[in-house]
Tab-separated table of C-alpha atoms and ligand atoms in Angstrom:
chain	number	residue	atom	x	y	z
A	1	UNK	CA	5.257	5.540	50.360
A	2	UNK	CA	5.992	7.608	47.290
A	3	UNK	CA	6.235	10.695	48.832
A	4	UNK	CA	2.933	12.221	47.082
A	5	UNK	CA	1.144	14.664	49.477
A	6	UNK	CA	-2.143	13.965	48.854
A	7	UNK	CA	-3.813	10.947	47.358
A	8	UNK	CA	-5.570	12.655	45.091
A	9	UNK	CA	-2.346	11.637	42.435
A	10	UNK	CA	-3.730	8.714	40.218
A	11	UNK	CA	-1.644	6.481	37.919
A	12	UNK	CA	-2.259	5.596	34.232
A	13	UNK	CA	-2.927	1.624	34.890
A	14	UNK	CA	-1.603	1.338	31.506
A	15	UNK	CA	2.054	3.180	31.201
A	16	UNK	CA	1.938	4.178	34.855
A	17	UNK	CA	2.414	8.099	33.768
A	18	UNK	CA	1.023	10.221	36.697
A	19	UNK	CA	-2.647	10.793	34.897
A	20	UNK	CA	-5.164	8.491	34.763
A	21	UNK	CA	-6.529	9.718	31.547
A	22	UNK	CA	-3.193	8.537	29.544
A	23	UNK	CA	-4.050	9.529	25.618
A	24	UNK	CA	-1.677	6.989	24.661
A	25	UNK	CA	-3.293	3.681	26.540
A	26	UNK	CA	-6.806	3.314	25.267
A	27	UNK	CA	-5.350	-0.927	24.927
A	28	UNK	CA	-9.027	-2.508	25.349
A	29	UNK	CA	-6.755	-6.444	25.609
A	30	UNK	CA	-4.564	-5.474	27.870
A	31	UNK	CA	-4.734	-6.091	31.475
A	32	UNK	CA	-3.535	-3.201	34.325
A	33	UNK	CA	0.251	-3.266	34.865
A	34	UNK	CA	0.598	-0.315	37.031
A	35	UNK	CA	-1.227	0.789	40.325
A	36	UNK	CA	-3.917	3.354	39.480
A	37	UNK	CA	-3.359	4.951	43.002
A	38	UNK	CA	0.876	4.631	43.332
A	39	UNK	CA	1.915	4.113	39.433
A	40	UNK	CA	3.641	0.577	40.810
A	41	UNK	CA	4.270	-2.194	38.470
A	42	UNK	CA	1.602	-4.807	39.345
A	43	UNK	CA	2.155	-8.296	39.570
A	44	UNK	CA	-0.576	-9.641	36.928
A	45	UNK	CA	-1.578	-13.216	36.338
A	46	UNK	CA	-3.444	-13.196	33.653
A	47	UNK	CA	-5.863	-16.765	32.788
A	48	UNK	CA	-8.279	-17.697	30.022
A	49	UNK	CA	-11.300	-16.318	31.730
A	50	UNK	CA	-9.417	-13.347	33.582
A	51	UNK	CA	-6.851	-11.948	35.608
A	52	UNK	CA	-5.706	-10.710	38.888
A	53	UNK	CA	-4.057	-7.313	39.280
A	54	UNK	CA	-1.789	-6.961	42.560
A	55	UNK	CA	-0.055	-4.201	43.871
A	56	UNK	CA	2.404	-4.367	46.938
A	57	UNK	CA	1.334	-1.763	48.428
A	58	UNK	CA	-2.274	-1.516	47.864
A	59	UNK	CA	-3.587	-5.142	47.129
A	60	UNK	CA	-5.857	-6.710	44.727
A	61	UNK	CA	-7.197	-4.146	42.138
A	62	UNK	CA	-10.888	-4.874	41.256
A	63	UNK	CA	-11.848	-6.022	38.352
A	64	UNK	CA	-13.238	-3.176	35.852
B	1	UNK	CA	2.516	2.655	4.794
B	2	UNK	CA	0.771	0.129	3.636
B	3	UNK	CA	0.606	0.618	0.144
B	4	UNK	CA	-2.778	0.188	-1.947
B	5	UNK	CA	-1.487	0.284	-4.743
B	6	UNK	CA	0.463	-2.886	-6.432
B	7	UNK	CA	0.807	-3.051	-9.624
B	8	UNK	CA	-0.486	-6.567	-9.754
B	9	UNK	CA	-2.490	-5.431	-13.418
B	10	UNK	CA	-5.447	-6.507	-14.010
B	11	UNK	CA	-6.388	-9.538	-15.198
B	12	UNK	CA	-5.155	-10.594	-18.366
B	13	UNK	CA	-8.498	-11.430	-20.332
B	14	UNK	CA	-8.395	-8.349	-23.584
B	15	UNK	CA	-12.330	-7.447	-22.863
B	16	UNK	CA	-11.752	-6.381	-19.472
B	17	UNK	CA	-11.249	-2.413	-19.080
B	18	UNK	CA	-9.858	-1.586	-15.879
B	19	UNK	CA	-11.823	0.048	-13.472
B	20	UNK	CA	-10.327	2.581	-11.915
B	21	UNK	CA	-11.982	3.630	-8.754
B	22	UNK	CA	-10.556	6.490	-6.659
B	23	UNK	CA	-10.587	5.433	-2.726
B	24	UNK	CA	-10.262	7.397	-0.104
B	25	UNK	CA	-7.894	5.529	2.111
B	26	UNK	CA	-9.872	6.645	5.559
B	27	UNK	CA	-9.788	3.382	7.145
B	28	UNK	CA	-8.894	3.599	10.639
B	29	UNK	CA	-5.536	1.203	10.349
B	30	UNK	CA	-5.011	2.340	7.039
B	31	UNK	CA	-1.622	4.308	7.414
B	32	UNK	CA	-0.714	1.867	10.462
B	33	UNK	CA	0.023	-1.748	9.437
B	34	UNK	CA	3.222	-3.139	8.245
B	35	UNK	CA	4.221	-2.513	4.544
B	36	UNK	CA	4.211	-4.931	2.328
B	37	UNK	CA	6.314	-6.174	-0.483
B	38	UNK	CA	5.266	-5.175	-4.325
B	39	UNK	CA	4.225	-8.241	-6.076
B	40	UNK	CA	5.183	-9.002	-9.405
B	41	UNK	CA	1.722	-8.563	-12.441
B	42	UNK	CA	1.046	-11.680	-12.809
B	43	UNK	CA	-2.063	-12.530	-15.748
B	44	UNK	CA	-5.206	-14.304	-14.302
B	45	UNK	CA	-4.689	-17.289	-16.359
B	46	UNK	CA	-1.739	-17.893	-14.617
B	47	UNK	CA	-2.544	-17.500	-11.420
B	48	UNK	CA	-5.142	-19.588	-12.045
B	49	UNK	CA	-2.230	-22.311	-13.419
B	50	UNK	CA	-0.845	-21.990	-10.102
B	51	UNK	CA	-3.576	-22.526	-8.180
B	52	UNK	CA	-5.083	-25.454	-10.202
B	53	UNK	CA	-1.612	-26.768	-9.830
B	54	UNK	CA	-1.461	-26.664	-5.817
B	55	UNK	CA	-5.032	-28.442	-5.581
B	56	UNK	CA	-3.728	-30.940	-8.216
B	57	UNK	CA	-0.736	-31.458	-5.822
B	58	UNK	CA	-2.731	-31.164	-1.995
B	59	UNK	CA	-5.888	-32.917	-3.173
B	60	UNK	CA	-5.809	-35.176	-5.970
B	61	UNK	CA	-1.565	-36.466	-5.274
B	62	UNK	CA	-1.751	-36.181	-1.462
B	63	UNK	CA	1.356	-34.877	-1.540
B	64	UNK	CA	3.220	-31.543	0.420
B	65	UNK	CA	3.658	-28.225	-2.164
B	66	UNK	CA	7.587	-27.324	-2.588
B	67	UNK	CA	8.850	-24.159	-1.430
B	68	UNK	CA	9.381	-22.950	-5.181
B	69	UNK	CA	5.579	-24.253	-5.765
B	70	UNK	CA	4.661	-22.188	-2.061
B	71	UNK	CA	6.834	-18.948	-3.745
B	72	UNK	CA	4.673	-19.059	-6.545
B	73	UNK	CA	1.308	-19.139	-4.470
B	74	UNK	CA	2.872	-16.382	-2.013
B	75	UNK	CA	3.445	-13.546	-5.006
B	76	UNK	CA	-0.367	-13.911	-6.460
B	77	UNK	CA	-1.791	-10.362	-6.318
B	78	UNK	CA	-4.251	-9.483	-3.853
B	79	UNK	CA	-7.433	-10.278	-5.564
B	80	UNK	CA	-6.377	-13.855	-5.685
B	81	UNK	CA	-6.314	-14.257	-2.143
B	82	UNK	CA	-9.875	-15.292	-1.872
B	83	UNK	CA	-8.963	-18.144	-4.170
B	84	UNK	CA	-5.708	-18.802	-2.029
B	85	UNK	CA	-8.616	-19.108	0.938
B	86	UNK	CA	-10.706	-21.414	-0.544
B	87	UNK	CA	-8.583	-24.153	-1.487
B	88	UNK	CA	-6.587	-23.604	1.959
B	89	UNK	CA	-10.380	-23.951	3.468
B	90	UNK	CA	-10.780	-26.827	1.019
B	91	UNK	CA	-7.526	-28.590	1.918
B	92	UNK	CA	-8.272	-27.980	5.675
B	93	UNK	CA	-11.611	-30.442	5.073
B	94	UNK	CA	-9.860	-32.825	2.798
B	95	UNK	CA	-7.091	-33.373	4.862
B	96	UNK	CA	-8.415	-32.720	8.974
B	97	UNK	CA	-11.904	-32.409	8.574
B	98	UNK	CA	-14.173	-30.158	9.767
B	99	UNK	CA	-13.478	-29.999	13.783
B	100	UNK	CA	-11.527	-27.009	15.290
B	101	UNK	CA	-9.733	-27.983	18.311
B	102	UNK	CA	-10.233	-25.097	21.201
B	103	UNK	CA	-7.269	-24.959	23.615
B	104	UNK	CA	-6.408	-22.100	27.055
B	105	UNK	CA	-3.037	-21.149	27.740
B	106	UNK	CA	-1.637	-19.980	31.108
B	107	UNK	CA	1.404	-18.368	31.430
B	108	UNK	CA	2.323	-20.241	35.168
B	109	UNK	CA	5.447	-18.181	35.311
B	110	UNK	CA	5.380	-14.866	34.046
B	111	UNK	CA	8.368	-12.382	32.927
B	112	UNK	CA	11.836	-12.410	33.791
B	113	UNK	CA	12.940	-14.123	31.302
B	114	UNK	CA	17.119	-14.175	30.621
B	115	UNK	CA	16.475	-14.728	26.817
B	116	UNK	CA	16.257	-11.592	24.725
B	117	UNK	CA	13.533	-12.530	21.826
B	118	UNK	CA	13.151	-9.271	20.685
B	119	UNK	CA	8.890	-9.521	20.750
B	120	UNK	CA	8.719	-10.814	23.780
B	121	UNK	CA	7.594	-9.039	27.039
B	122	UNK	CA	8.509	-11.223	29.350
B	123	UNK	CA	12.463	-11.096	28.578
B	124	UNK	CA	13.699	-9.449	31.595
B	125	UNK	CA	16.336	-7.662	29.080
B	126	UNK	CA	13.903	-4.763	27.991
B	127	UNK	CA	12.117	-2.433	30.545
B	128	UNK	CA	8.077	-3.315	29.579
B	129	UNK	CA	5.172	-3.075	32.134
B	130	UNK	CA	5.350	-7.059	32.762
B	131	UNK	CA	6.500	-7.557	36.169
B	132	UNK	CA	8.278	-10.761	36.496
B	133	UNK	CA	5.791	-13.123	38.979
B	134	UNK	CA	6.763	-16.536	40.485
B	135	UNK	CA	4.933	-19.794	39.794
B	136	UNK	CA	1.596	-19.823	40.171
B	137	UNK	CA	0.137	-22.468	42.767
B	138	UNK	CA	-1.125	-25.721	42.030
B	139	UNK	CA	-4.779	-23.875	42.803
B	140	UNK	CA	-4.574	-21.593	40.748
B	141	UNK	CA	-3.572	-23.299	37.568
B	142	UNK	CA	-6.476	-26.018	38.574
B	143	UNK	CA	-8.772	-22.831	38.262
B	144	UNK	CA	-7.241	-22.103	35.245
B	145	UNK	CA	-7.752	-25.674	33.897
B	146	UNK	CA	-11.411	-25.397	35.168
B	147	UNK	CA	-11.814	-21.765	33.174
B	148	UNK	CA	-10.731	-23.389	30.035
B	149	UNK	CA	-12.762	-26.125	30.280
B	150	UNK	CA	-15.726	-24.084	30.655
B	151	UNK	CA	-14.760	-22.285	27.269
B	152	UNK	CA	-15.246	-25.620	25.632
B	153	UNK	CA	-11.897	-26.254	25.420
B	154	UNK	CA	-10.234	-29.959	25.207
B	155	UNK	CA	-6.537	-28.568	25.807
B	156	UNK	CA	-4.993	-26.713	27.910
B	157	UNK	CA	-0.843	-25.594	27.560
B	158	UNK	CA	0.871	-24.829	30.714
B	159	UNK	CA	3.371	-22.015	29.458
B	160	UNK	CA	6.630	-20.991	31.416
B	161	UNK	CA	8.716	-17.425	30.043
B	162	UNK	CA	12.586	-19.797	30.753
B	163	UNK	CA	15.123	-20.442	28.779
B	164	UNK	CA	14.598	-24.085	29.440
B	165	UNK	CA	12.950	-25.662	32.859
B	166	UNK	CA	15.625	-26.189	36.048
B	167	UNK	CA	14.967	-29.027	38.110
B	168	UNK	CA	12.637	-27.271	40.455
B	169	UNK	CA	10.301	-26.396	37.487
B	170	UNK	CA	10.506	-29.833	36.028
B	171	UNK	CA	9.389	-31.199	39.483
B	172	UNK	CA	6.873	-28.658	39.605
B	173	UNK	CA	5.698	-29.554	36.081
B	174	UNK	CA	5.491	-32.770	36.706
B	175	UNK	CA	3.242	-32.367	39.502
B	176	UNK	CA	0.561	-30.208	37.673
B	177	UNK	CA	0.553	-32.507	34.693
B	178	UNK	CA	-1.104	-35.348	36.046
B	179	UNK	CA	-2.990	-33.150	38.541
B	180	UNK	CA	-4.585	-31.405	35.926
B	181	UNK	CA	-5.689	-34.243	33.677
B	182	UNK	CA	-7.083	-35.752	36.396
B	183	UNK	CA	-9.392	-33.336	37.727
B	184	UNK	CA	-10.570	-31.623	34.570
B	185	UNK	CA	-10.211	-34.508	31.702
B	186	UNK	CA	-8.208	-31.594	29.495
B	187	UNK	CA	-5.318	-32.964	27.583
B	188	UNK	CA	-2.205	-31.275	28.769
B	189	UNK	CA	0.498	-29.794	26.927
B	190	UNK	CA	3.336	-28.124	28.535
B	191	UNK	CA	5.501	-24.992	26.932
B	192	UNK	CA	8.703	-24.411	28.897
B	193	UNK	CA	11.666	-23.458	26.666
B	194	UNK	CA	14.376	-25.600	25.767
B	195	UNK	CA	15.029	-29.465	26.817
B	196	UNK	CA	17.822	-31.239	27.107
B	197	UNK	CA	17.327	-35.176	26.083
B	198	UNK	CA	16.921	-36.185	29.467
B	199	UNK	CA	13.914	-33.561	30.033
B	200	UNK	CA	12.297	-34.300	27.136
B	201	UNK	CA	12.288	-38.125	27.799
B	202	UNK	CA	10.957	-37.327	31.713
B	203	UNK	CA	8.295	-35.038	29.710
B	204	UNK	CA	6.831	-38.131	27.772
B	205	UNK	CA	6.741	-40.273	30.639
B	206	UNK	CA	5.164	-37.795	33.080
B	207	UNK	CA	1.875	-37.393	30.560
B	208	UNK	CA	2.948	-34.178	28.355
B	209	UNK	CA	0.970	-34.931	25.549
B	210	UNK	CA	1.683	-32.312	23.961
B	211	UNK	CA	5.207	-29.604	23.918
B	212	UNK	CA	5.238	-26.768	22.423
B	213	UNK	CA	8.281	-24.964	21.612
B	214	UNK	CA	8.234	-22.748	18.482
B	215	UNK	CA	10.903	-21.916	15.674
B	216	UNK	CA	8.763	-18.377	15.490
B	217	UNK	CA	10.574	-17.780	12.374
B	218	UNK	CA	13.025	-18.927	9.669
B	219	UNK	CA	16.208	-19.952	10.439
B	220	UNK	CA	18.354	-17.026	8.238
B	221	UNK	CA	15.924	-14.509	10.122
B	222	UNK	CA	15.980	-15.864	13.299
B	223	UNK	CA	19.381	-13.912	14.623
B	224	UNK	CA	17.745	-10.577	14.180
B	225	UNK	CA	15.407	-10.615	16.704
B	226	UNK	CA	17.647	-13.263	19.272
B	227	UNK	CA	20.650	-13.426	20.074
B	228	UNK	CA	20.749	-15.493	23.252
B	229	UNK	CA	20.451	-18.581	21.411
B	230	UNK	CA	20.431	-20.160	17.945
B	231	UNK	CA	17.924	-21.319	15.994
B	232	UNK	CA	19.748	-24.585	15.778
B	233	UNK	CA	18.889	-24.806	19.137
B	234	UNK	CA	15.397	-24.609	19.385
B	235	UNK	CA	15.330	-27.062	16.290
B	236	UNK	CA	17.253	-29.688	18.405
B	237	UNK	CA	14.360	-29.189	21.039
B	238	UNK	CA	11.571	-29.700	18.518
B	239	UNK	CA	13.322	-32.963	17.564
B	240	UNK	CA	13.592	-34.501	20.509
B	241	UNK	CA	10.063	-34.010	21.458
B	242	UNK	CA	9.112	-35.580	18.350
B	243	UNK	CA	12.107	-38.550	19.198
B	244	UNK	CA	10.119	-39.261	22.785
B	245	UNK	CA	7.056	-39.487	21.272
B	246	UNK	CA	5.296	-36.441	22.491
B	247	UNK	CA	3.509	-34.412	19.832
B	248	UNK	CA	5.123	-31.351	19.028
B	249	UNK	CA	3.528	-27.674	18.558
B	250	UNK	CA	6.120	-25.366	16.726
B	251	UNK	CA	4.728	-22.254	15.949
B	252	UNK	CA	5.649	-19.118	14.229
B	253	UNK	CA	4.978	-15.001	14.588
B	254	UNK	CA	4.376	-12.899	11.371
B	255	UNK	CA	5.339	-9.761	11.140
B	256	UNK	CA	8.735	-9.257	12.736
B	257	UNK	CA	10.394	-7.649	9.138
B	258	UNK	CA	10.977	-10.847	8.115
B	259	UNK	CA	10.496	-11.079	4.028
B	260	UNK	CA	7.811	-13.398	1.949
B	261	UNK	CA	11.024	-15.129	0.806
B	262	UNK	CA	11.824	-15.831	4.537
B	263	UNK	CA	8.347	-16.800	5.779
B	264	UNK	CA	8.464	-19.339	2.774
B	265	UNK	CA	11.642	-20.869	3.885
B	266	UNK	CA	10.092	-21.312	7.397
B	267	UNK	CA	7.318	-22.842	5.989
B	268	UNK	CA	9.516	-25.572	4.621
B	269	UNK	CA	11.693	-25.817	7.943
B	270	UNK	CA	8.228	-26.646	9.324
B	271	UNK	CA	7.551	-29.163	6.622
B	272	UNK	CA	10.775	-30.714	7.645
B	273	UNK	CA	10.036	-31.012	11.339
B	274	UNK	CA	6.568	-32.057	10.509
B	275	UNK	CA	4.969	-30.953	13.817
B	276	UNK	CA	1.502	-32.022	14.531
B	277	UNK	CA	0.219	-27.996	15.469
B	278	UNK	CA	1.736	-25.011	14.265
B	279	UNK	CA	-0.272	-22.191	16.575
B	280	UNK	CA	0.117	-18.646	13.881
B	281	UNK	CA	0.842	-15.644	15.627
B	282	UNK	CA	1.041	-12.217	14.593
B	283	UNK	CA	3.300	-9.860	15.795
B	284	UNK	CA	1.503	-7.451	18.480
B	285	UNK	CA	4.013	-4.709	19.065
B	286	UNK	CA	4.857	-5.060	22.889
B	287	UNK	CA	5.604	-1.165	24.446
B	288	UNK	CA	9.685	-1.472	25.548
B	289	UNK	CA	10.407	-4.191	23.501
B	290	UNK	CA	12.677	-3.493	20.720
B	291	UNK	CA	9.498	-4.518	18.214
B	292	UNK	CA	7.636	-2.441	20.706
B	293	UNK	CA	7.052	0.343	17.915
B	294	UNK	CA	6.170	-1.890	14.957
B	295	UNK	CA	3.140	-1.992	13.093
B	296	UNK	CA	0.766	-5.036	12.846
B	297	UNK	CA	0.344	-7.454	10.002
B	298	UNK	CA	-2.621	-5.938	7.610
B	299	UNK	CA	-5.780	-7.997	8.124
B	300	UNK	CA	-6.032	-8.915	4.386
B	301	UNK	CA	-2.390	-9.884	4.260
B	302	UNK	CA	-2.701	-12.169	7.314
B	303	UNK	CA	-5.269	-13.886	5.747
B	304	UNK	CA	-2.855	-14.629	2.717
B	305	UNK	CA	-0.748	-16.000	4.982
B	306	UNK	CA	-3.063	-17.847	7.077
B	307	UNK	CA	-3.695	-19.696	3.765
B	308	UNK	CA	-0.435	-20.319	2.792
B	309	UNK	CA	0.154	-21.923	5.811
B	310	UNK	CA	-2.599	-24.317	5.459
B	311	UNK	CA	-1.164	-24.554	1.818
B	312	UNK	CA	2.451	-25.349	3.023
B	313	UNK	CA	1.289	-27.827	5.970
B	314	UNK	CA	-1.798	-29.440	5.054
B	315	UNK	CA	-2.321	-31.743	7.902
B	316	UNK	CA	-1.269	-29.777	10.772
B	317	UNK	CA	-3.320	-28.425	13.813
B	318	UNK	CA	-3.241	-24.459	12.692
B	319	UNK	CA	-4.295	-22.642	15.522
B	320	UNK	CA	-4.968	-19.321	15.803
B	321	UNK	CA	-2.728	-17.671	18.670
B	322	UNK	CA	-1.580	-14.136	19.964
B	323	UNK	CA	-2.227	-11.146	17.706
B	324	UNK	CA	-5.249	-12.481	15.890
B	325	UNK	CA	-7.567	-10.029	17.468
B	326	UNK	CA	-6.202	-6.909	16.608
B	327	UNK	CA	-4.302	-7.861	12.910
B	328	UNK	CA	-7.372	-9.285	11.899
B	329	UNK	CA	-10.470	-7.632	13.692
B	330	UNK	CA	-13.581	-8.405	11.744
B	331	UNK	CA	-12.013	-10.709	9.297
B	332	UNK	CA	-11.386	-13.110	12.071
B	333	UNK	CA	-14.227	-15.470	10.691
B	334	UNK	CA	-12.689	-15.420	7.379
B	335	UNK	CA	-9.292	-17.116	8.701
B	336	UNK	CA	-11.593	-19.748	9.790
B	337	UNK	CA	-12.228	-20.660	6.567
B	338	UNK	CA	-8.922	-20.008	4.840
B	339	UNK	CA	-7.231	-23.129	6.479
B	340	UNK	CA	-7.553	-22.242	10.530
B	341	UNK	CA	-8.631	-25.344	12.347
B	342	UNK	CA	-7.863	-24.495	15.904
B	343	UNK	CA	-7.863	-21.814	18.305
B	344	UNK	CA	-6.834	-20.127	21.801
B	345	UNK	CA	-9.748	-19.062	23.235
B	346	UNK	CA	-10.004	-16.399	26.302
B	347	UNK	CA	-6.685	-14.879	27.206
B	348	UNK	CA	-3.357	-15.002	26.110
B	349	UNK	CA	-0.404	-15.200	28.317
B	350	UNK	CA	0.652	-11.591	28.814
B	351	UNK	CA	-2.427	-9.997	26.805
B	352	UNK	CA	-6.325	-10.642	26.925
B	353	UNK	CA	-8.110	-11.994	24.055
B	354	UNK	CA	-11.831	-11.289	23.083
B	355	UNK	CA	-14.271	-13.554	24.675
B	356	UNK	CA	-14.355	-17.228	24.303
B	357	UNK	CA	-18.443	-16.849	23.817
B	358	UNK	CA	-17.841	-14.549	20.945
B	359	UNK	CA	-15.246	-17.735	19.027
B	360	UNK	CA	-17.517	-20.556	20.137
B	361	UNK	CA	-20.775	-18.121	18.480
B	362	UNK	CA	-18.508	-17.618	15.760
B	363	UNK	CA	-17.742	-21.489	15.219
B	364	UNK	CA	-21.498	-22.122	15.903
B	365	UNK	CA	-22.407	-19.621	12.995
B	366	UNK	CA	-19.878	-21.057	10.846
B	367	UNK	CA	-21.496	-24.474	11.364
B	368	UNK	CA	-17.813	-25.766	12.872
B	369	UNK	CA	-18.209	-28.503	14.917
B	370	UNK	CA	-15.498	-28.316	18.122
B	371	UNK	CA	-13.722	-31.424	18.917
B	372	UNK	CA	-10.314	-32.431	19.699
B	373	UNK	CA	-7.996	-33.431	16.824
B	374	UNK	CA	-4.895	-35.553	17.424
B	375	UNK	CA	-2.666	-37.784	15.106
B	376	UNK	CA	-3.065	-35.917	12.198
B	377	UNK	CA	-1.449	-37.952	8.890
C	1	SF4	S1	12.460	-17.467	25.645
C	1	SF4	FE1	10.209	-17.179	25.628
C	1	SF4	S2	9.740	-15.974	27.469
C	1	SF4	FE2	11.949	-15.839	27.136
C	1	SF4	S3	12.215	-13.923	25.980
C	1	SF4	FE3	12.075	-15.595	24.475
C	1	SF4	S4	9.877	-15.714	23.935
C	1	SF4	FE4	10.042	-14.495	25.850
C	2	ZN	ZN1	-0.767	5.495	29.794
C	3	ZN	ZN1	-0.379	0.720	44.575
């Protein structure tokens, strides 16, 4: 839990900054690293045709 | 800033008036790539010299360019560097022919690495988004293997972030090798830091074809961005792949701060250590990493280099790797035929890369035939 009171709070999947429309991450080749819905660091394994985006707490993020 | 502006003079011929065109420098990336070191005016007839002089030496002798000769090559102004293309191009034909060699990567053990290469996301010294993960399972590097293979690839580089494999890794390794061959044909090469003698020789005899370890830069600029070993140290490994009779891939990443000078003298170190591939990164600045808030190599300037390096290694595998997509953008075409005869295709280890339909169109349009390339010289 990270204490947020509603779960309207979303995460920048790219810095993890509490706003999911981060100026500063408009990366197009680079894969999530933070939960959009907690701001975790994901555990990524990226492969040559893709990647998989997983957060602790709320699983597998889908793919775009 | 990257500067416009070198006084390289025009060439030397006395009809020729100068034009003098006034551009607006409103490129995008204009005011965002690394600067770049004012080269010396040098006339048109001898630039020409010098580059009549390096075909002399790559095509009609056979032989390898000096670093002096590779110097002299390196300061030609930038209008040259089409020239400095076409005989890399020309030298890529004459001595590797026309295939490119398409290879995936998989980082099987991401991040938390104790080494502190100051580019590198994955060092668990610096506090970037890349959250250390543990092996992957034997599944899912199979996928991996079957991914690549569907790109076209013939090779596929298993790629640890360790200072050098423990025994649990090297079991683990040499596990997937074999495993991998088997079920997708790929040729395997293996990337997992630094090897003692006794690693290197269970490597060879486990079916690495192929280790890659790179110097990543010269050996005088090598202590600024690591300090958690030497240079010296990752030369030793290079040798002793070469010693068991695997084929070594020793790369290098432009664009650290590193000087022309300096990117010469690696170019020789390579020459020395004669590696069959030399995959060419350029520097993509990683957020947290103490390069995190450098600038990219200039497209046109990567291209120089990209044909230098065919110039200074004629026979070698040189693959494009990381950072190709955004130094180089639209010009990536153009490396292909300034001396690039081999490339990653799909993602890269920490990063994604563009589409591995868009580089096999690309090779298709440039009339590139794909194929795998081995024993070079
Ligand atoms: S040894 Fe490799 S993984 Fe580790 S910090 Fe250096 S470049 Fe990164
Ligand atoms: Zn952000
Ligand atoms: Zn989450």
């Amino acid at each position: 839990m990270t204490g947020e009171s509603t779960a309207k709070v979303a995460f920048c999947t790219g810095c993890g900054s509490m706003s999911a429309s981060c100026p500063g991450c408009g990366r197009t080749l680079d894969p999530p690293r933070f939960c959009p819905t907690c701001g975790r660091r994901l555990t990524v394994a990226v492969t040559p045709g893709g990647y998989r985006a997983r957060c602790r707490e709320h699983g597998d993020l889908a793919l775009d | 800033m990257s500067r416009a502006n070198y006084r390289n003079g025009m060439p030397g011929d006395t009809t020729a008036t100068p034009i003098r065109t006034t551009v607006t420098l409103s490129a995008p990336n204009r005011g965002r790539t690394r600067p770049e070191p004012e080269r010396p005016a040098i006339e048109s007839g001898d630039a020409r010299r010098r580059l009549r002089a390096a075909e002399m030496a790559l095509l009609d002798e056979h032989r390898l360019l000096t670093g002096e000769e590779l110097a002299g090559l390196a300061e030609l102004p930038d209008q040259w560097v089409t020239s400095l293309a076409a005989l890399a191009h020309q030298v890529r034909l004459d001595w590797c022919g026309p295939e490119v060699e398409v290879e995936g990567i998989l980082s099987a053990k991401t991040g938390g690495c104790p080494e502190d290469c100051h580019f590198c996301s994955q060092s668990s010294r610096f506090d970037t988004p890349v959250k250390a993960t543990p092996f992957l399972d034997a599944d899912e590097v199979l996928q991996a293997a079957e991914e690549t293979r569907a790109a076209g690839a013939s090779e596929f580089c298993i790629v640890l972030a360790v200072r050098g494999p423990d025994e649990r890794t090297m079991q683990r390794i040499l596990e997937l090798v074999p495993m991998v061959q088997e079920k997708t044909g790929l040729n395997v090469a293996v990337s997992a830091g630094l090897l003692t003698d006794d690693q290197a020789r269970r490597f060879a005899a486990g079916g690495v074809h192929r280790y890659n370890h790179n110097l990543e830069t010269s050996r005088s600029f090598f202590p600024n961005v690591v300090t958690t070993h030497t240079w010296e140290e990752r030369q030793d490994t290079c040798r002793l792949v070469r010693d068991h009779g695997m084929e070594l891939c020793c790369g290098a990443l432009i664009g650290m701060g590193e000087s022309d000078e300096q990117r010469i003298e690696l170019l020789v170190q390579l020459q020395e250590l004669d590696p069959t591939e030399v995959p060419l990164n350029f520097l993509n600045p990683r957020p947290g990493t103490p390069l995190g808030d450098g600038q990219p190599v200039a497209a046109w300037e990567a291209i120089r280099w990209i044909a230098l390096f065919r110039l200074g290694l004629p026979g070698v595998i040189l693959r494009y790797a990381g950072g190709r997509e955004v130094t180089l953008r639209e010009l990536q075409s153009m490396g292909m035929t300034s001396g690039i005869n081999a490339l990653i295709v799909g993602n890269y280890l920490t990063t994604l890369g563009r589409s591995a339909d868009e580089d096999l169109q690309m090779l298709s349009d440039l009339r590139m035939p794909v194929g795998a390339i081995t024993g070079v010289l």
